[in-house]
Coordinates of C-alpha atoms in Angstrom, one line a residue:
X22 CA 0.0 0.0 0.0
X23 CA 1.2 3.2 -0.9
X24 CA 1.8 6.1 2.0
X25 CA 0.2 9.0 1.7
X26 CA 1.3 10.8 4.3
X27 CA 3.4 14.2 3.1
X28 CA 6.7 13.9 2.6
X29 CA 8.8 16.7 4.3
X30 CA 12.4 17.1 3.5
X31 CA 14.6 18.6 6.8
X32 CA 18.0 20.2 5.1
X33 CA 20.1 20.7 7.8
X34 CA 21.3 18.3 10.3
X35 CA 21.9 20.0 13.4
X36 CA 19.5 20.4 16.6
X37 CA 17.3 22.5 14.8
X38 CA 17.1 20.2 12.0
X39 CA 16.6 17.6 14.4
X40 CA 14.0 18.5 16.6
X41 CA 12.1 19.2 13.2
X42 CA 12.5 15.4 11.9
X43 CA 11.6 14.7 15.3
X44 CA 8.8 16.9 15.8
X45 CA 7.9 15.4 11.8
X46 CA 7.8 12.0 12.5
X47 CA 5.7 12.3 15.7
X48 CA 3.0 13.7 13.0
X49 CA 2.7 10.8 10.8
X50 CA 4.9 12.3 8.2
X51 CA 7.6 10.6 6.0
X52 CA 10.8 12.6 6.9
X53 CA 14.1 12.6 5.0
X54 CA 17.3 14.1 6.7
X55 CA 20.2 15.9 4.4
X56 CA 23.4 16.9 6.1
X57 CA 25.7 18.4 3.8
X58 CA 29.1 17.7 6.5
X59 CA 29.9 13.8 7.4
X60 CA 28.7 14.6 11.2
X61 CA 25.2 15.1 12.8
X62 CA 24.9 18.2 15.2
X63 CA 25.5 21.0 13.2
X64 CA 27.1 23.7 15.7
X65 CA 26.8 22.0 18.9
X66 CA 28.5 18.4 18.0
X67 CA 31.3 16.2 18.9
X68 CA 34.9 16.3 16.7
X69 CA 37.0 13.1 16.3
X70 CA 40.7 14.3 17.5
X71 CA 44.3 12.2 17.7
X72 CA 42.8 12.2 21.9
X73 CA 39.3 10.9 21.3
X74 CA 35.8 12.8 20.4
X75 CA 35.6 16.4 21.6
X76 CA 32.7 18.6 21.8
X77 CA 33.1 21.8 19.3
X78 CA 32.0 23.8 22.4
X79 CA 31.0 23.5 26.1
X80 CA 27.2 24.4 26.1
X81 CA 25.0 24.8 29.2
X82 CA 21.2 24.2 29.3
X83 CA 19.1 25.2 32.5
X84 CA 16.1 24.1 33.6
X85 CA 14.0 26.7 32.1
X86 CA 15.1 24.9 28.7
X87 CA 11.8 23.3 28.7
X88 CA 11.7 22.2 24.6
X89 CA 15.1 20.8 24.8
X90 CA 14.7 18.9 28.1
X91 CA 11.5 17.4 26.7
X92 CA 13.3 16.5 23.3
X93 CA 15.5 14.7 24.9
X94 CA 12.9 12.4 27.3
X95 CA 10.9 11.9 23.9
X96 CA 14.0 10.2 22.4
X97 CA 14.4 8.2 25.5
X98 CA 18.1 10.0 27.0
X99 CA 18.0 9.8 30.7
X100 CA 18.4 12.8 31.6
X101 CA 19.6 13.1 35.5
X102 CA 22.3 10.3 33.7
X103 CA 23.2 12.5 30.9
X104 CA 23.0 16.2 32.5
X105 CA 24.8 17.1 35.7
X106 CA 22.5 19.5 38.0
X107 CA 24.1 22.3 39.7
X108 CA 22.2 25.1 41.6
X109 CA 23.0 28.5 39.3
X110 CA 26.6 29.2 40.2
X111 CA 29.1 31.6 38.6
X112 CA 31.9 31.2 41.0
X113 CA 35.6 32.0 40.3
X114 CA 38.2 29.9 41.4
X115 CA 39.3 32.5 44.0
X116 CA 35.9 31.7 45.9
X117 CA 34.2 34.8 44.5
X118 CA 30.9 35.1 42.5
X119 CA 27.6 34.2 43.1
X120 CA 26.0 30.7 44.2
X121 CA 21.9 30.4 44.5
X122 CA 21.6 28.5 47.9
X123 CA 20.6 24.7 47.8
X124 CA 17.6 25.2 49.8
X125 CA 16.3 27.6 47.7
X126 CA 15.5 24.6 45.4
X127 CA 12.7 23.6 47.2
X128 CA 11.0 27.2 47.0
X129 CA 7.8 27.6 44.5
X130 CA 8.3 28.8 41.1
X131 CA 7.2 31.9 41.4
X132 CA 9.8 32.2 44.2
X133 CA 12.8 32.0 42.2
X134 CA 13.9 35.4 42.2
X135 CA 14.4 35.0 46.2
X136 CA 17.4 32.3 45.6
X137 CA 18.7 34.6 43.1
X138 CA 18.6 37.7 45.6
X139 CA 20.0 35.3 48.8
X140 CA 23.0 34.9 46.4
X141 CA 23.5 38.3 46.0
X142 CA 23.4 38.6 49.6
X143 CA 26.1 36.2 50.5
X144 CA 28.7 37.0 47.6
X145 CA 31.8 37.0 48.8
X146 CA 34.2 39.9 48.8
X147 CA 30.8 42.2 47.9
X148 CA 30.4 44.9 50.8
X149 CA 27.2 45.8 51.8
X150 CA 26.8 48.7 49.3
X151 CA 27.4 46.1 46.3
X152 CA 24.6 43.9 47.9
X153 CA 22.1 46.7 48.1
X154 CA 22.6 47.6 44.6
X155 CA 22.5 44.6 43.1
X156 CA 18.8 43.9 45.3
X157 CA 17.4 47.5 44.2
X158 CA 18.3 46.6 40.6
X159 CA 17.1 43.3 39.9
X160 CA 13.8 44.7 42.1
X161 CA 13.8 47.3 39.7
X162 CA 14.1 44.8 36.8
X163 CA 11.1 42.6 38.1
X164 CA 8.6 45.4 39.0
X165 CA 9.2 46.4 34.9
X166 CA 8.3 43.2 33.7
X167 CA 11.4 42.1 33.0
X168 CA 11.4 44.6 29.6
X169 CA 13.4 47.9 28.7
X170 CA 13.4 50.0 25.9
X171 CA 14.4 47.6 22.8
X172 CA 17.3 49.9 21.9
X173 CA 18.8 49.6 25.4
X174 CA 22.2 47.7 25.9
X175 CA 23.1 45.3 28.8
X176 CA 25.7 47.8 30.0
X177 CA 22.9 50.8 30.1
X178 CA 20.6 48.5 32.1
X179 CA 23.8 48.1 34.4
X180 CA 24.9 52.0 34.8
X181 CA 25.4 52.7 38.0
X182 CA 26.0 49.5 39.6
X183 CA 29.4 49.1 41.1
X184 CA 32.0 47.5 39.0
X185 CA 32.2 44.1 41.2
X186 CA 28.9 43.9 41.3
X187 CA 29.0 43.8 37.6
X188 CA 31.9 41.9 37.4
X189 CA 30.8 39.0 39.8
X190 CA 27.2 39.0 38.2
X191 CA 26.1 41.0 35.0
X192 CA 29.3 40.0 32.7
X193 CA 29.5 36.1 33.2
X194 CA 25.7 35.4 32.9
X195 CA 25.3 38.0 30.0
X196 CA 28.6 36.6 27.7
X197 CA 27.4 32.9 28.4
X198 CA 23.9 33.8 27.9
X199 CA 24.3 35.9 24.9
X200 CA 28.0 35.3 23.4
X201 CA 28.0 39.0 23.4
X202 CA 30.3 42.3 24.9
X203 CA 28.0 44.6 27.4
X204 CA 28.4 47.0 25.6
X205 CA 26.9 45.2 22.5
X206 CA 24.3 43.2 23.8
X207 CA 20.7 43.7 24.2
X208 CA 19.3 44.4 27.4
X209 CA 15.9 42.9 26.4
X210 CA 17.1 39.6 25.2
X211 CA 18.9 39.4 28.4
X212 CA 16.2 40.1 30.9
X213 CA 14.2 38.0 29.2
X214 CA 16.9 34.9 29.4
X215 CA 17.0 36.1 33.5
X216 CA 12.8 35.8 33.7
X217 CA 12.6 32.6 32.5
X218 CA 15.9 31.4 34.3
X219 CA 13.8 32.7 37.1
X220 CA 10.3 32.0 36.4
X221 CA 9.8 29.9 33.7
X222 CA 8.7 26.7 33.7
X223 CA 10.5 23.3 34.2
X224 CA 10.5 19.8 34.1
X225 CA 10.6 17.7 37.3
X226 CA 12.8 17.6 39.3
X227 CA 14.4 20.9 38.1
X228 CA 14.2 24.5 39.4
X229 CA 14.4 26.9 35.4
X230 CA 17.5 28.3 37.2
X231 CA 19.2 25.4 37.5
X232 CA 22.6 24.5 35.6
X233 CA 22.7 21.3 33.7
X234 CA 26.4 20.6 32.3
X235 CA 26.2 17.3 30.1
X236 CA 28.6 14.5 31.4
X237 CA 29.3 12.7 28.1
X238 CA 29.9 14.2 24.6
X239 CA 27.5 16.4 22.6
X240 CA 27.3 13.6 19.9
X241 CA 25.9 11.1 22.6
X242 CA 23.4 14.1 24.5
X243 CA 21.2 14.8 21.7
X244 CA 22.1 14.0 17.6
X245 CA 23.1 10.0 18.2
X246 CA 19.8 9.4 20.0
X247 CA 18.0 11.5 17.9
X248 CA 19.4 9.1 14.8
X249 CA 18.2 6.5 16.1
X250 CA 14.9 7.3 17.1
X251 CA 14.4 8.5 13.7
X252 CA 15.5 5.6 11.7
X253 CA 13.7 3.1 13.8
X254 CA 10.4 5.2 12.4
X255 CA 11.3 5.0 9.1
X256 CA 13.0 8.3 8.3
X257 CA 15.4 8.8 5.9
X258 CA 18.7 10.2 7.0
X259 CA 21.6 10.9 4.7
X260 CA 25.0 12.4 5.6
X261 CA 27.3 14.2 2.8
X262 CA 24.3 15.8 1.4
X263 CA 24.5 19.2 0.7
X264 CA 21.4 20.7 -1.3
X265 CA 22.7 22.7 -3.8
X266 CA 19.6 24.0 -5.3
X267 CA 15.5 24.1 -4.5
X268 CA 12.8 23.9 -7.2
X269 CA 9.5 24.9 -6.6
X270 CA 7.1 22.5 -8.7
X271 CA 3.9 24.2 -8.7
X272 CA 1.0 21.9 -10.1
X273 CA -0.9 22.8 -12.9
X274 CA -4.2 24.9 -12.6
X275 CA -7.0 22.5 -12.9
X276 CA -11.1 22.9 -13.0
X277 CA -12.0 21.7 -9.3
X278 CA -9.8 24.2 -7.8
X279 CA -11.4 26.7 -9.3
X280 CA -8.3 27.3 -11.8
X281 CA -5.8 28.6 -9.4
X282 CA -2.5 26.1 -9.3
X283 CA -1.9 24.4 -6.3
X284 CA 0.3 24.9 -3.6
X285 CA 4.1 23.9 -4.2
X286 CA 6.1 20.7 -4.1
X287 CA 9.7 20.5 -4.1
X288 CA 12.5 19.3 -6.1
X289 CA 16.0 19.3 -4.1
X290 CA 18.9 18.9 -5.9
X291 CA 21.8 16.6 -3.6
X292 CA 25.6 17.0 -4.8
X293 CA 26.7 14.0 -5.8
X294 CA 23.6 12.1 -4.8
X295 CA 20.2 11.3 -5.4
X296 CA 17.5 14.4 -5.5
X297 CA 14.8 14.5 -3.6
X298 CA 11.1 15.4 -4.0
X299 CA 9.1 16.7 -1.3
X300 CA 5.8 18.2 -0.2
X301 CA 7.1 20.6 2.2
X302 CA 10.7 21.8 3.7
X303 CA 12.2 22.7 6.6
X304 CA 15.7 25.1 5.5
X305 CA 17.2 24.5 8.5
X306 CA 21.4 25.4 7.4
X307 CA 23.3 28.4 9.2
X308 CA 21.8 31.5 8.0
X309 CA 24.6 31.8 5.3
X310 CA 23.6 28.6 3.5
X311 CA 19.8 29.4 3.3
X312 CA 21.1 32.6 1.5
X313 CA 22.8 31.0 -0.9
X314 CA 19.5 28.6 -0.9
X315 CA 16.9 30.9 -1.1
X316 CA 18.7 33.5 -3.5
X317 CA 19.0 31.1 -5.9
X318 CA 15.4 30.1 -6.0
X319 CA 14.6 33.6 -6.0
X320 CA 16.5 33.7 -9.1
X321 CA 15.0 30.9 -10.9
X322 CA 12.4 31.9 -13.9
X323 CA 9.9 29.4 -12.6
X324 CA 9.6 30.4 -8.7
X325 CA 6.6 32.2 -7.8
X326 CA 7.0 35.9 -7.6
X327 CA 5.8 36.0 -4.1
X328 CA 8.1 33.3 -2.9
X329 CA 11.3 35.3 -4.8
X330 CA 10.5 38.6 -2.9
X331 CA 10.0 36.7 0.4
X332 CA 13.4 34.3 -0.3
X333 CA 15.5 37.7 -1.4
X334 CA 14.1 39.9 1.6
X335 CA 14.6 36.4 4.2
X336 CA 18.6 36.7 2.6
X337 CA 19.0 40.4 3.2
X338 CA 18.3 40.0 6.7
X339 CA 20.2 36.8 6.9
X340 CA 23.0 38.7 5.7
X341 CA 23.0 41.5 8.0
X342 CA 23.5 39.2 11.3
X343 CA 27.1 39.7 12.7
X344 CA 28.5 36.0 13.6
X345 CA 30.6 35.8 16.2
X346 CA 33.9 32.5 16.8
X347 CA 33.8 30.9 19.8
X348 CA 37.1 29.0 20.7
X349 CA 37.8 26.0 23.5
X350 CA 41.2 25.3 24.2
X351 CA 41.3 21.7 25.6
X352 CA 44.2 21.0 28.2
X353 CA 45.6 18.3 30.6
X354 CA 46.7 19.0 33.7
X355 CA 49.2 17.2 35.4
X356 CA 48.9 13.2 36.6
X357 CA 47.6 13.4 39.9
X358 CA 45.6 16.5 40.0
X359 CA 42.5 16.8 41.7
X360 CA 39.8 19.6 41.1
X361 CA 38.7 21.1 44.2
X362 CA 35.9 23.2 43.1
X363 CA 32.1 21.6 44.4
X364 CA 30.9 22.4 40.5
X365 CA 32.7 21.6 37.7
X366 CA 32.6 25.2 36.1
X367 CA 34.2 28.5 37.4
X368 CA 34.2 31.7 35.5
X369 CA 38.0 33.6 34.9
X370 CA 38.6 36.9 35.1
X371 CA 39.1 38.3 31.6
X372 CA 41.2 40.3 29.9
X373 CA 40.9 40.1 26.0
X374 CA 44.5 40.0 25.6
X375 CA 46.2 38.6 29.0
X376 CA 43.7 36.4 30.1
X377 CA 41.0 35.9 27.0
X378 CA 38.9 32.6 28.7
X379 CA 35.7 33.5 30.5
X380 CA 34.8 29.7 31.4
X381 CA 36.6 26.6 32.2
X382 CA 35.1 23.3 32.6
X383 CA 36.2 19.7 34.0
X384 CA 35.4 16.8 31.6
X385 CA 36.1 13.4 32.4
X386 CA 37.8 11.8 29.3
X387 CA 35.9 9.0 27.6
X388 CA 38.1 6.3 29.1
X389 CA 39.2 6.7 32.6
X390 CA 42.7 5.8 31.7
X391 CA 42.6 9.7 29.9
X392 CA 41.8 11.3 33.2
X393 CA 40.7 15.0 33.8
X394 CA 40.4 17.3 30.7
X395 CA 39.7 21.0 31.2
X396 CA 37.6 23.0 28.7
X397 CA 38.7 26.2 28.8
X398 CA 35.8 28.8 26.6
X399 CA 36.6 32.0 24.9
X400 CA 33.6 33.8 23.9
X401 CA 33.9 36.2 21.2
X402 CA 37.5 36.2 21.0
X403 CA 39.5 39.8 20.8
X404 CA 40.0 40.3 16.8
X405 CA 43.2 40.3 17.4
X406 CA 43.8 36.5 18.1
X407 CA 42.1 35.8 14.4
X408 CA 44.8 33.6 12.9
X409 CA 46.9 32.9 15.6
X410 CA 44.9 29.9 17.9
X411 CA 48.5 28.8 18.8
X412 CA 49.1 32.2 20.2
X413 CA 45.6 32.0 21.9
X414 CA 45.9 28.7 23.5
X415 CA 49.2 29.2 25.2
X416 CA 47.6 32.4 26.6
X417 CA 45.0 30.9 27.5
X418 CA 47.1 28.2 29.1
X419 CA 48.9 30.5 31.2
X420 CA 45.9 32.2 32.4
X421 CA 44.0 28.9 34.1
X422 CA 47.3 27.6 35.5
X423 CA 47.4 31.6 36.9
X424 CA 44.2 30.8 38.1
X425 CA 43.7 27.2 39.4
X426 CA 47.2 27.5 40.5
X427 CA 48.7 24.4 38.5
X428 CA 51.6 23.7 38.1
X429 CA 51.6 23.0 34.6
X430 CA 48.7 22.0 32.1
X431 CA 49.6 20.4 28.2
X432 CA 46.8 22.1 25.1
X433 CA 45.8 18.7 23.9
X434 CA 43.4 20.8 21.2
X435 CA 42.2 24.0 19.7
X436 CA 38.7 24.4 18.2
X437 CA 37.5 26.9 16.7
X438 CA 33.8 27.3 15.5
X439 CA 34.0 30.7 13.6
X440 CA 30.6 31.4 13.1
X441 CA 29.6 30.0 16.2
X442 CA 26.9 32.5 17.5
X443 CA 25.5 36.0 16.0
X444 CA 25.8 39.2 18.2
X445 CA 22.7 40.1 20.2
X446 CA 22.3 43.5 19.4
X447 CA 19.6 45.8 20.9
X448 CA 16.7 46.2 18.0
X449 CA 18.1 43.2 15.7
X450 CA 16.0 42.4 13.2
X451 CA 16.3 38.6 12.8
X452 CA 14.8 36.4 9.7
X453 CA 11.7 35.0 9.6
X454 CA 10.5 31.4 9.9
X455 CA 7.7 31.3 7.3
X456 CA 9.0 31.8 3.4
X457 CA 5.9 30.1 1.9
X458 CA 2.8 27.7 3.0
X459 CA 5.3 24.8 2.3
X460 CA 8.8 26.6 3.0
X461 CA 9.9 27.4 6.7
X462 CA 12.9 28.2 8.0
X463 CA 14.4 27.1 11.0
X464 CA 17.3 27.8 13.6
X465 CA 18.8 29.6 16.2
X466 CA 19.7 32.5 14.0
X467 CA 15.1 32.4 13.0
X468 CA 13.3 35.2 14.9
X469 CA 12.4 34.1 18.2
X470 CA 12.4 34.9 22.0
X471 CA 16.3 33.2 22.6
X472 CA 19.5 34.2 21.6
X473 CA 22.0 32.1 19.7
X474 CA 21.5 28.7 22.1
X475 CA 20.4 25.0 21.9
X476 CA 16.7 26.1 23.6
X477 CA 16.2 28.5 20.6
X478 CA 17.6 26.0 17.5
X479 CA 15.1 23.1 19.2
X480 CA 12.5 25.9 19.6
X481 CA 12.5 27.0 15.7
X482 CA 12.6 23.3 14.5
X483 CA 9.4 22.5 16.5
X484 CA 7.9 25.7 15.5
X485 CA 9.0 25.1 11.8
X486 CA 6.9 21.8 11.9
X487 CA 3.7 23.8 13.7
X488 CA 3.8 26.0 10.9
X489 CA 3.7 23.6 8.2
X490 CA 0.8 21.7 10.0
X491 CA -2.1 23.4 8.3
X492 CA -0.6 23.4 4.4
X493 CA 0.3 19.5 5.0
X494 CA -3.6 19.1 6.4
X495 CA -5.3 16.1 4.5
X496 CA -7.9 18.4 2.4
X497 CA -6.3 21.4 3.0
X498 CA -3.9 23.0 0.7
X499 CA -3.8 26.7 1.0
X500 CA -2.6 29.4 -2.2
X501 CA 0.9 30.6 -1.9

């Protein structure tokens, strides 16, 4: 018997393009996967290395990430297994910083703000004048709704507050929150990350301002189970599939619809492979490939006019986003040493040029026999270092033996995902998700409530799929 179910073709293999196959199948839908690079993951992904699989990047989810956390149940990943919990802590290695109290886990939700405001009150090395700014300002922040003007940058929302007030608090959250400089970054993005870190909801048994660190590789968190969920249901996944072009196949006018053509199908042309046709697509590449994408469709003679202006306008914004390298220098430290710290993060005091790491992190190797690795992160990396990563590891090497006060440490890696993030400016207009009734975009560069982080790429593949649910509607077809 022949399926009838629509056919939706997911280009783009990463945890947008994921949660959209996902999100797919669980509709009934035949799905086929393309992934133009040999590896699942996109952005977010383990890399094979001469010392065993390393992730690309050390990424954090809380326990406000509600679609995430439920994407991962839904594939079956146990999560208090896979994800570490840590009470919200950005502690330096000197002791200093802020940690939410345990007990405040047991607090209501709406109560959430009152861990974050007993932190403030017991941050060591703050006198009592930092304290009682930091209270009157996030009070200030919560009677406003959380909201500021939308031209307003994280360092306006911060004048006035004393510099170790924003050192200790404002800088870590907002650079690993939104990869961006104060100065740069928007204030409204960022309160709204703090309200729902606060106040948003959660799964059981996590408080939204929790930490979750995963223990094993980003390959084994989310893309390998999410693979094999998939092919179990029937989906077809490819790897080393890169779209090079899309067709819009619009059927012929004909008598019972009243002679308008239908809505479009697809043609997908696969380098070096087999094309695909399809009743619907999710674009879910980095915003550079769905430019090169969509500004070819625009271009072809056979597109519909409407879908050209949509695809060229979608690229014009696309092209205006600033993207941003994040770096992770990978190091060893010597036989026998033991971290001391109670959570396997701390934040660094930065300098761009001395001391460029804002993050360091202690992985267990994937064999025991390995030992401890540290994961030191350098968001948004001075301009200066472009070209040199040598140069920028062995500063970067001297800066956590400065700080965890080793006595030596070896850079086992480098990596060095240049367009990593985008820069969360104040008023940035992002691209749209809809192109067409059969064409959505998706990712964590697509408009949405998130900055550039796993929540919002799983957000815009589930909201990708919503959107095509009323064109892919048995009966249904609406006019482009």
């Amino acid at each position: 018997m022949v399926n009838r179910a629509p056919h939706v073709a997911v280009v783009g293999g990463g945890w947008a393009g994921l949660a959209a196959a996902v999100a797919a199948c669980q509709r009934g839908w035949r799905v086929t996967l393309l992934e133009a690079s040999p590896h699942w993951g996109g952005r977010a992904r383990r890399v094979p290395s001469r010392i065993g699989p390393l992730d690309n990047g050390q990424h954090i989810l809380i326990g406000a990430y509600h679609a995430t956390l439920t994407l991962l149940a839904t594939l079956g990943v146990p999560l208090t297994q896979a994800l570490q919990r840590v009470p919200m802590a950005l502690t330096y290695p000197d002791g200093g910083g802020l940690r939410v109290p345990g007990w405040t886990s047991t607090l209501p939700r709406v109560a959430h703000a009152v861990g974050l405001g007993a932190a403030l009150l017991v941050a060591r090395g703050w006198t009592w004048r930092d304290q009682r700014a930091a209270l009157a300002r996030l009070a200030r922040w919560q009677l406003a709704g959380w909201r500021c003007a939308p031209t307003a940058t994280v360092a306006e929302l911060c004048a006035g507050l004393p510099r170790r007030v924003v050192a200790d608090w404002i800088e870590p959250l907002a650079v690993a929150a939104l990869n961006t400089p104060l100065q740069q970054a928007s204030g409204a993005v960022w309160l709204r990350v703090l309200d729902d870190a606060l106040h948003g909801p959660a799964p059981a048994p996590y408080a939204p301002s929790d930490l979750l660190l995963p223990r094993a590789d980003l390959g084994t968190l989310l893309p390998d189970a999410a693979t094999r969920w998939l092919a179990e249901r029937g989906a077809t996944l490819r790897l080393r599939a890169r779209v090079t072009r899309l067709q819009a196949v619009t059927p012929a006018a004909s008598p019972s619809d009243g002679g308008n053509p239908g809505t479009p199908a697809w043609h997908l042309a696969v380098a070096h492979g087999t094309p695909v046709q399809a009743d619907a697509v999710v674009l879910a590449t980095p915003a550079w490939a769905s430019t090169q994408l969509l500004q070819a469709l625009a271009a072809d003679p056979d597109c519909p006019a409407g879908l050209a202006r949509r695809g060229v306008a979608w690229a014009d914004r696309a092209r205006a986003l600033q993207h941003i390298p994040i770096a992770t220098v990978w190091l060893a430290p010597p036989p026998g040493w033991a971290w001391r710290w109670p959570t396997p993060m701390l934040a660094l005091r930065h300098h761009p040029q001395q001391a460029p790491a804002q993050f360091v992190f202690a992985r267990a190797a994937d064999h025991p026999a390995a030992g401890l690795r540290l994961a030191a992160v350098v968001s948004a990396p001075d301009p200066a270092w472009h070209g040199r990563a040598a140069d920028l590891a062995a500063a970067v090497q001297r800066q956590v033996q400065q700080a965890l006060a080793l006595p030596d440490t070896q850079v086992l890696a480098t990596v060095v995902e240049q367009r990593a993030t985008f820069a969360c400016t104040p008023g940035l207009a992002r691209p749209w998700a809809m192109l067409g009734p059969t064409l959505v975009a998706a990712g964590d560069h697509v408009e949405g409530p998130y900055p550039a982080t796993l929540e919002g790429a799983v957000r815009s593949g589930l909201h990708a799929v919503d959107a095509l649910g009323a064109a892919l509607t048995p009966g249904f077809w609406p006019r482009p």
